[in-house]
Amino acid sequence: MSAAPAPAPAPSPRPQPASQSEQPRIPRDSGRPPRDRGPRPNSGAPRSDGSRPPRGGGNRTLRRPVRRQSGGAPDRSGPPREKKVADYYPEAPAKDVVRVVPLGGVEEVGRNMFTIETNNDIFIFDVGFQFVSEDTSPGVDYVLPNTKYLEKNQDRIKGVFITHGHLDHIGGIPFLMNRFGNPTIYTQNLSAVMIKKRQEEYPDMPELDIVTVEPGSTMTISNTKVQFFPVTHSIPDSMGIAISTPYGNVIATGDLKLDHNNGIPTEAEAKKWGALGSQKNLLFIADSTNAERDGFSVPERKVHETLEEIIKTVQGRLIIGTFASQFERMVRIIQIAESLGKKIVTEGRSIKTNLEIAQKTGLLTVKKDTLISAQEIGDYPPDKIVVLATGAQGEEFAALMRIATKQHKNIQLTNRDTIVLSSSVIPGNEISVQKLKDNLYRNGVTLIHYRSSDVHSTGHGNTGELIWINQQVGAKFFMPAYGYYSMTSCHAKAVEQAGRPRESIILADNGSVIDIVENGEKLFWHKEKVPSAPLVVDGFSIGDMQEVVIRDRQMLAKDGMFVIIATVNLKTGKLRKSPDIISRGFVYLRESQDMLNQARLLIKKTVEDSTEGMDPVDLDFVKNALSDTMSGYLFTRTNKAPMVIPVLIGV
């Protein structure tokens, strides 16, 4: 979908594949990384005492155990050895070149971050993280964009622009800012307050330098003029940024949608985007999250009307589950309830925190007696109670699931209660949301959700909105961002079918380096990519997802562990007693006695064969031999490859 690399004459429709160093490493089926084994100790010529050398001579090495495929044929190939290739760090672009480098957020929903380079300066857009999913490595807390490229070029970084306060755009700030020099952050008021509030949870991190900007304002940063403009999203103070370059503006929207009436944008939207389109625009970078949905999204105004009708008419208690980040929705619910003389109970730490922020920033003004605690619910009639709760995605320990499973101390459901799930199902959460709904229905409640009523609106525009915005901006080049590759691809196809030239569309991967050259007329794709393998937060540490500790967890989670504890006589090389075996996550030992008895015999034979004629006994060498032999045996018996850990004690 992209343009031909300049100055080459032949088109190159797609960016080059990632270098080998960026491809994910394939774990070995033995559960351990390969070892480089040299010759056995003391091998070679006969000893002075006349004894023979170890069997196999000086060239004997240990082989990997033979793995057998499900069909029974030996599989000796194994994964290819990974050839180390140096990370790619391109030279700074010439002053007449504009460069864009997406570091995250164009192959996934989350960990949003990309850079724009102009006038030898680097500007960063968003510093987000991605929440972990079921296929993420065990123990990982968050997934982050890779910042090695920024660390190498931190002297050229002039600022960080935060488009809005959602965690997929601000969540990486405590972990990453210090890695590339802690540059100044530019954002609007609510986002600034949310960033500072989150930073309080990380007191060891350096203080942030945050400049609060106003929508519609313009400032010069270094040698570059920057415009800030408001966008419609599911959180207040969302903004887009337009960076001036010698050939026109580079415009990035962050997440956005349109405020419209039956598919006709409101006057405010038409005025805002029309003003941007009247300027000379070089590159447009826009949200793709809902690019797989046709037409126009449901306006938030419609959701407010639906919720107001529900709050007015429902009999009994009303419990509303929503995203804590839906500031405007929560504020509107509280205002409606207060006008009807109802009391609000907030359940969930994130909702309580964000309502405090809403009050601090002036988004919410509420009477003191409107918000009550869960312990006070019994003091009021059921039809005077509205509960705002987290957990609409079915999170196991969130408020809604605890209420649904009768584990909440103060809220017990009855068949007079009405539950509203004012959120859509995030991809990947389908099973947990279904469990939540099942548990709620077991309490006999009335359940209202987004498929049965307009109780939720997305914060992301559908294709009808995206095409309209794209045409209003009228930039020379376009890069879909903020979404999985399927989403950016659908976004690219939609605007192409609406009339945008195919060669003007940049369909990028994380780590791609794209230069706009020849006075803003051509695109040049670098063959290599900058480092883009995700970083992960694991407790207090941040590192590459393929580090040994993460790989070991993956192996343990897949096939478990098999620990061998044996005592070896260092003089004779014989076992002092039968070895002990500990297994976790592999097989149930009480039902595998025959296999364990044979394993003990094989352990004894392997240890004593390995130490025969060895003087002195090399326990490390014996461990390697024992690990390989037992890995092969266990795989043959169980078709599993547990992590084999030999513990040899020399006496």
PDB file of C-alpha atoms in Angstrom, residues 212-401:
ATOM      1  CA  THR A 212       0.015  22.305  29.935  1.00  0.00           C
ATOM      2  CA  VAL A 213      -1.260  23.519  26.563  1.00  0.00           C
ATOM      3  CA  GLU A 214      -4.623  24.874  25.472  1.00  0.00           C
ATOM      4  CA  PRO A 215      -6.646  23.543  22.514  1.00  0.00           C
ATOM      5  CA  GLY A 216      -6.326  25.855  19.543  1.00  0.00           C
ATOM      6  CA  SER A 217      -2.995  27.233  20.753  1.00  0.00           C
ATOM      7  CA  THR A 218       0.282  27.379  18.850  1.00  0.00           C
ATOM      8  CA  MET A 219       3.850  27.403  20.167  1.00  0.00           C
ATOM      9  CA  THR A 220       7.376  27.116  18.819  1.00  0.00           C
ATOM     10  CA  ILE A 221       9.477  24.293  20.244  1.00  0.00           C
ATOM     11  CA  SER A 222      13.144  24.435  19.278  1.00  0.00           C
ATOM     12  CA  ASN A 223      12.905  25.513  15.631  1.00  0.00           C
ATOM     13  CA  THR A 224       9.484  24.009  14.941  1.00  0.00           C
ATOM     14  CA  LYS A 225       5.999  25.494  15.055  1.00  0.00           C
ATOM     15  CA  VAL A 226       3.436  23.209  16.723  1.00  0.00           C
ATOM     16  CA  GLN A 227      -0.374  23.548  16.720  1.00  0.00           C
ATOM     17  CA  PHE A 228      -2.698  21.819  19.209  1.00  0.00           C
ATOM     18  CA  PHE A 229      -6.321  21.183  18.264  1.00  0.00           C
ATOM     19  CA  PRO A 230      -9.189  19.399  20.099  1.00  0.00           C
ATOM     20  CA  VAL A 231     -10.536  16.029  18.950  1.00  0.00           C
ATOM     21  CA  THR A 232     -13.634  14.112  20.006  1.00  0.00           C
ATOM     22  CA  HIS A 233     -12.895  10.995  22.044  1.00  0.00           C
ATOM     23  CA  SER A 234     -14.244   9.152  25.107  1.00  0.00           C
ATOM     24  CA  ILE A 235     -12.153  11.234  27.514  1.00  0.00           C
ATOM     25  CA  PRO A 236     -12.028  15.035  27.848  1.00  0.00           C
ATOM     26  CA  ASP A 237      -8.983  17.070  26.830  1.00  0.00           C
ATOM     27  CA  SER A 238      -8.157  14.813  23.887  1.00  0.00           C
ATOM     28  CA  MET A 239      -6.101  16.605  21.272  1.00  0.00           C
ATOM     29  CA  GLY A 240      -4.320  16.264  17.968  1.00  0.00           C
ATOM     30  CA  ILE A 241      -1.020  17.862  17.036  1.00  0.00           C
ATOM     31  CA  ALA A 242       0.153  19.513  13.821  1.00  0.00           C
ATOM     32  CA  ILE A 243       3.915  19.909  13.397  1.00  0.00           C
ATOM     33  CA  SER A 244       5.155  22.363  10.791  1.00  0.00           C
ATOM     34  CA  THR A 245       7.810  21.122   8.346  1.00  0.00           C
ATOM     35  CA  PRO A 246       9.339  22.830   5.292  1.00  0.00           C
ATOM     36  CA  TYR A 247       6.832  20.980   3.058  1.00  0.00           C
ATOM     37  CA  GLY A 248       3.655  21.213   5.133  1.00  0.00           C
ATOM     38  CA  ASN A 249       2.184  19.980   8.395  1.00  0.00           C
ATOM     39  CA  VAL A 250       2.494  16.516   9.863  1.00  0.00           C
ATOM     40  CA  ILE A 251      -0.839  15.957  11.631  1.00  0.00           C
ATOM     41  CA  ALA A 252      -1.420  13.230  14.244  1.00  0.00           C
ATOM     42  CA  THR A 253      -4.874  12.736  15.716  1.00  0.00           C
ATOM     43  CA  GLY A 254      -4.432  10.331  18.610  1.00  0.00           C
ATOM     44  CA  ASP A 255      -7.654   8.365  19.203  1.00  0.00           C
ATOM     45  CA  LEU A 256     -10.746  10.100  17.850  1.00  0.00           C
ATOM     46  CA  LYS A 257     -14.284   9.944  16.500  1.00  0.00           C
ATOM     47  CA  LEU A 258     -16.764  12.454  15.093  1.00  0.00           C
ATOM     48  CA  ASP A 259     -19.650  14.154  16.808  1.00  0.00           C
ATOM     49  CA  HIS A 260     -22.446  13.842  14.243  1.00  0.00           C
ATOM     50  CA  ASN A 261     -26.178  13.735  13.662  1.00  0.00           C
ATOM     51  CA  ASN A 262     -27.193  10.691  11.604  1.00  0.00           C
ATOM     52  CA  GLY A 263     -23.880  10.691   9.745  1.00  0.00           C
ATOM     53  CA  ILE A 264     -23.661  14.454   9.251  1.00  0.00           C
ATOM     54  CA  PRO A 265     -20.753  15.981  11.221  1.00  0.00           C
ATOM     55  CA  THR A 266     -21.726  18.801  13.561  1.00  0.00           C
ATOM     56  CA  GLU A 267     -20.920  22.387  12.718  1.00  0.00           C
ATOM     57  CA  ALA A 268     -18.092  22.430  15.269  1.00  0.00           C
ATOM     58  CA  GLU A 269     -16.465  19.360  13.677  1.00  0.00           C
ATOM     59  CA  ALA A 270     -16.805  20.780  10.163  1.00  0.00           C
ATOM     60  CA  LYS A 271     -15.257  24.071  11.236  1.00  0.00           C
ATOM     61  CA  LYS A 272     -12.338  22.446  13.062  1.00  0.00           C
ATOM     62  CA  TRP A 273     -11.351  19.996  10.333  1.00  0.00           C
ATOM     63  CA  GLY A 274     -12.039  22.510   7.601  1.00  0.00           C
ATOM     64  CA  ALA A 275      -9.564  24.928   9.198  1.00  0.00           C
ATOM     65  CA  LEU A 276      -6.901  22.219   9.307  1.00  0.00           C
ATOM     66  CA  GLY A 277      -7.605  21.242   5.712  1.00  0.00           C
ATOM     67  CA  SER A 278      -7.133  24.816   4.523  1.00  0.00           C
ATOM     68  CA  GLN A 279      -3.446  24.565   5.460  1.00  0.00           C
ATOM     69  CA  LYS A 280      -0.730  22.801   3.503  1.00  0.00           C
ATOM     70  CA  ASN A 281      -0.562  19.289   4.985  1.00  0.00           C
ATOM     71  CA  LEU A 282       2.204  16.817   4.204  1.00  0.00           C
ATOM     72  CA  LEU A 283       1.379  13.720   6.290  1.00  0.00           C
ATOM     73  CA  PHE A 284      -1.752  12.643   8.149  1.00  0.00           C
ATOM     74  CA  ILE A 285      -1.551   9.988  10.897  1.00  0.00           C
ATOM     75  CA  ALA A 286      -4.918   8.812  12.214  1.00  0.00           C
ATOM     76  CA  ASP A 287      -6.687   6.336  14.515  1.00  0.00           C
ATOM     77  CA  SER A 288      -7.556   2.926  12.985  1.00  0.00           C
ATOM     78  CA  THR A 289      -9.124   1.106  15.955  1.00  0.00           C
ATOM     79  CA  ASN A 290     -12.618   0.931  14.421  1.00  0.00           C
ATOM     80  CA  ALA A 291     -11.556   0.844  10.774  1.00  0.00           C
ATOM     81  CA  GLU A 292     -13.095  -2.624  10.408  1.00  0.00           C
ATOM     82  CA  ARG A 293     -16.585  -1.190  11.117  1.00  0.00           C
ATOM     83  CA  ASP A 294     -18.596   0.519   8.401  1.00  0.00           C
ATOM     84  CA  GLY A 295     -20.651   3.678   8.679  1.00  0.00           C
ATOM     85  CA  PHE A 296     -20.698   6.022  11.664  1.00  0.00           C
ATOM     86  CA  SER A 297     -20.394   5.199  15.361  1.00  0.00           C
ATOM     87  CA  VAL A 298     -23.085   5.925  17.943  1.00  0.00           C
ATOM     88  CA  PRO A 299     -22.589   9.471  19.305  1.00  0.00           C
ATOM     89  CA  GLU A 300     -21.885   9.747  23.032  1.00  0.00           C
ATOM     90  CA  ARG A 301     -24.850  12.118  23.223  1.00  0.00           C
ATOM     91  CA  LYS A 302     -27.160   9.213  22.336  1.00  0.00           C
ATOM     92  CA  VAL A 303     -25.677   7.106  25.146  1.00  0.00           C
ATOM     93  CA  HIS A 304     -26.321   9.897  27.654  1.00  0.00           C
ATOM     94  CA  GLU A 305     -29.953  10.082  26.543  1.00  0.00           C
ATOM     95  CA  THR A 306     -30.396   6.311  26.919  1.00  0.00           C
ATOM     96  CA  LEU A 307     -28.783   6.221  30.361  1.00  0.00           C
ATOM     97  CA  GLU A 308     -30.913   9.150  31.524  1.00  0.00           C
ATOM     98  CA  GLU A 309     -34.069   7.285  30.521  1.00  0.00           C
ATOM     99  CA  ILE A 310     -32.899   4.146  32.359  1.00  0.00           C
ATOM    100  CA  ILE A 311     -32.019   6.061  35.531  1.00  0.00           C
ATOM    101  CA  LYS A 312     -35.418   7.778  35.487  1.00  0.00           C
ATOM    102  CA  THR A 313     -37.572   4.700  34.891  1.00  0.00           C
ATOM    103  CA  VAL A 314     -35.840   1.692  36.460  1.00  0.00           C
ATOM    104  CA  GLN A 315     -37.410   0.198  39.576  1.00  0.00           C
ATOM    105  CA  GLY A 316     -35.094  -1.029  42.318  1.00  0.00           C
ATOM    106  CA  ARG A 317     -31.351  -0.574  42.542  1.00  0.00           C
ATOM    107  CA  LEU A 318     -29.379   0.295  39.436  1.00  0.00           C
ATOM    108  CA  ILE A 319     -25.793  -0.924  39.037  1.00  0.00           C
ATOM    109  CA  ILE A 320     -23.845   0.499  36.087  1.00  0.00           C
ATOM    110  CA  GLY A 321     -20.576  -1.083  35.022  1.00  0.00           C
ATOM    111  CA  THR A 322     -18.368   1.080  32.819  1.00  0.00           C
ATOM    112  CA  PHE A 323     -14.773   1.998  32.051  1.00  0.00           C
ATOM    113  CA  ALA A 324     -13.252   4.281  34.667  1.00  0.00           C
ATOM    114  CA  SER A 325     -11.758   6.296  31.803  1.00  0.00           C
ATOM    115  CA  GLN A 326     -15.231   7.303  30.564  1.00  0.00           C
ATOM    116  CA  PHE A 327     -15.092  10.619  32.413  1.00  0.00           C
ATOM    117  CA  GLU A 328     -17.928  12.369  30.593  1.00  0.00           C
ATOM    118  CA  ARG A 329     -20.228   9.372  30.976  1.00  0.00           C
ATOM    119  CA  MET A 330     -19.581   8.992  34.704  1.00  0.00           C
ATOM    120  CA  VAL A 331     -20.032  12.720  35.254  1.00  0.00           C
ATOM    121  CA  ARG A 332     -23.306  12.697  33.314  1.00  0.00           C
ATOM    122  CA  ILE A 333     -24.621   9.673  35.276  1.00  0.00           C
ATOM    123  CA  ILE A 334     -23.863  11.426  38.573  1.00  0.00           C
ATOM    124  CA  GLN A 335     -25.498  14.653  37.414  1.00  0.00           C
ATOM    125  CA  ILE A 336     -28.677  12.834  36.311  1.00  0.00           C
ATOM    126  CA  ALA A 337     -28.872  10.800  39.525  1.00  0.00           C
ATOM    127  CA  GLU A 338     -28.332  13.893  41.653  1.00  0.00           C
ATOM    128  CA  SER A 339     -31.093  15.787  39.820  1.00  0.00           C
ATOM    129  CA  LEU A 340     -33.482  12.900  40.631  1.00  0.00           C
ATOM    130  CA  GLY A 341     -32.517  12.825  44.305  1.00  0.00           C
ATOM    131  CA  LYS A 342     -30.639   9.518  44.023  1.00  0.00           C
ATOM    132  CA  LYS A 343     -27.447   8.516  45.800  1.00  0.00           C
ATOM    133  CA  ILE A 344     -24.284   7.317  44.074  1.00  0.00           C
ATOM    134  CA  VAL A 345     -22.086   4.506  45.362  1.00  0.00           C
ATOM    135  CA  THR A 346     -18.686   4.129  43.666  1.00  0.00           C
ATOM    136  CA  GLU A 347     -17.070   0.688  43.688  1.00  0.00           C
ATOM    137  CA  GLY A 348     -13.581   0.203  42.273  1.00  0.00           C
ATOM    138  CA  ARG A 349     -10.302   1.981  42.910  1.00  0.00           C
ATOM    139  CA  SER A 350      -9.931   3.381  39.396  1.00  0.00           C
ATOM    140  CA  ILE A 351     -13.428   4.899  39.420  1.00  0.00           C
ATOM    141  CA  LYS A 352     -12.810   6.537  42.795  1.00  0.00           C
ATOM    142  CA  THR A 353      -9.451   7.892  41.594  1.00  0.00           C
ATOM    143  CA  ASN A 354     -10.807   9.286  38.335  1.00  0.00           C
ATOM    144  CA  LEU A 355     -13.791  10.930  40.015  1.00  0.00           C
ATOM    145  CA  GLU A 356     -11.349  12.659  42.380  1.00  0.00           C
ATOM    146  CA  ILE A 357      -9.445  13.875  39.312  1.00  0.00           C
ATOM    147  CA  ALA A 358     -12.709  15.025  37.695  1.00  0.00           C
ATOM    148  CA  GLN A 359     -13.541  17.079  40.785  1.00  0.00           C
ATOM    149  CA  LYS A 360     -10.011  18.476  40.971  1.00  0.00           C
ATOM    150  CA  THR A 361     -10.069  19.617  37.341  1.00  0.00           C
ATOM    151  CA  GLY A 362     -13.548  21.093  37.537  1.00  0.00           C
ATOM    152  CA  LEU A 363     -15.254  18.484  35.345  1.00  0.00           C
ATOM    153  CA  LEU A 364     -17.508  17.434  38.223  1.00  0.00           C
ATOM    154  CA  THR A 365     -19.201  19.456  40.947  1.00  0.00           C
ATOM    155  CA  VAL A 366     -21.308  17.345  43.257  1.00  0.00           C
ATOM    156  CA  LYS A 367     -23.154  17.808  46.531  1.00  0.00           C
ATOM    157  CA  LYS A 368     -21.533  16.237  49.574  1.00  0.00           C
ATOM    158  CA  ASP A 369     -24.449  13.906  50.316  1.00  0.00           C
ATOM    159  CA  THR A 370     -24.778  12.599  46.731  1.00  0.00           C
ATOM    160  CA  LEU A 371     -21.810  10.241  47.006  1.00  0.00           C
ATOM    161  CA  ILE A 372     -22.241   7.654  49.755  1.00  0.00           C
ATOM    162  CA  SER A 373     -20.295   4.565  50.817  1.00  0.00           C
ATOM    163  CA  ALA A 374     -21.394   0.988  50.183  1.00  0.00           C
ATOM    164  CA  GLN A 375     -21.975   0.557  53.923  1.00  0.00           C
ATOM    165  CA  GLU A 376     -24.746   3.194  53.736  1.00  0.00           C
ATOM    166  CA  ILE A 377     -26.797   1.455  51.026  1.00  0.00           C
ATOM    167  CA  GLY A 378     -29.246   0.043  53.556  1.00  0.00           C
ATOM    168  CA  ASP A 379     -30.114   3.539  54.785  1.00  0.00           C
ATOM    169  CA  TYR A 380     -31.931   4.409  51.534  1.00  0.00           C
ATOM    170  CA  PRO A 381     -34.758   2.853  49.465  1.00  0.00           C
ATOM    171  CA  PRO A 382     -33.449   0.608  46.628  1.00  0.00           C
ATOM    172  CA  ASP A 383     -34.858   2.861  43.899  1.00  0.00           C
ATOM    173  CA  LYS A 384     -32.764   5.738  45.263  1.00  0.00           C
ATOM    174  CA  ILE A 385     -29.459   3.902  44.785  1.00  0.00           C
ATOM    175  CA  VAL A 386     -27.180   3.990  41.711  1.00  0.00           C
ATOM    176  CA  VAL A 387     -23.919   2.044  41.892  1.00  0.00           C
ATOM    177  CA  LEU A 388     -21.026   2.908  39.567  1.00  0.00           C
ATOM    178  CA  ALA A 389     -18.713  -0.113  39.396  1.00  0.00           C
ATOM    179  CA  THR A 390     -15.592  -1.302  37.631  1.00  0.00           C
ATOM    180  CA  GLY A 391     -15.290  -4.761  36.123  1.00  0.00           C
ATOM    181  CA  ALA A 392     -17.535  -4.659  33.042  1.00  0.00           C
ATOM    182  CA  GLN A 393     -14.855  -6.711  31.229  1.00  0.00           C
ATOM    183  CA  GLY A 394     -15.313  -9.587  33.672  1.00  0.00           C
ATOM    184  CA  GLU A 395     -12.090  -9.053  35.614  1.00  0.00           C
ATOM    185  CA  GLU A 396     -11.941 -11.691  38.338  1.00  0.00           C
ATOM    186  CA  PHE A 397     -11.360  -9.406  41.328  1.00  0.00           C
ATOM    187  CA  ALA A 398     -13.137  -6.256  40.099  1.00  0.00           C
ATOM    188  CA  ALA A 399     -16.264  -4.955  41.824  1.00  0.00           C
ATOM    189  CA  LEU A 400     -18.876  -6.332  39.409  1.00  0.00           C
ATOM    190  CA  MET A 401     -17.550  -9.896  39.493  1.00  0.00           C
TER     191      MET A 401
END
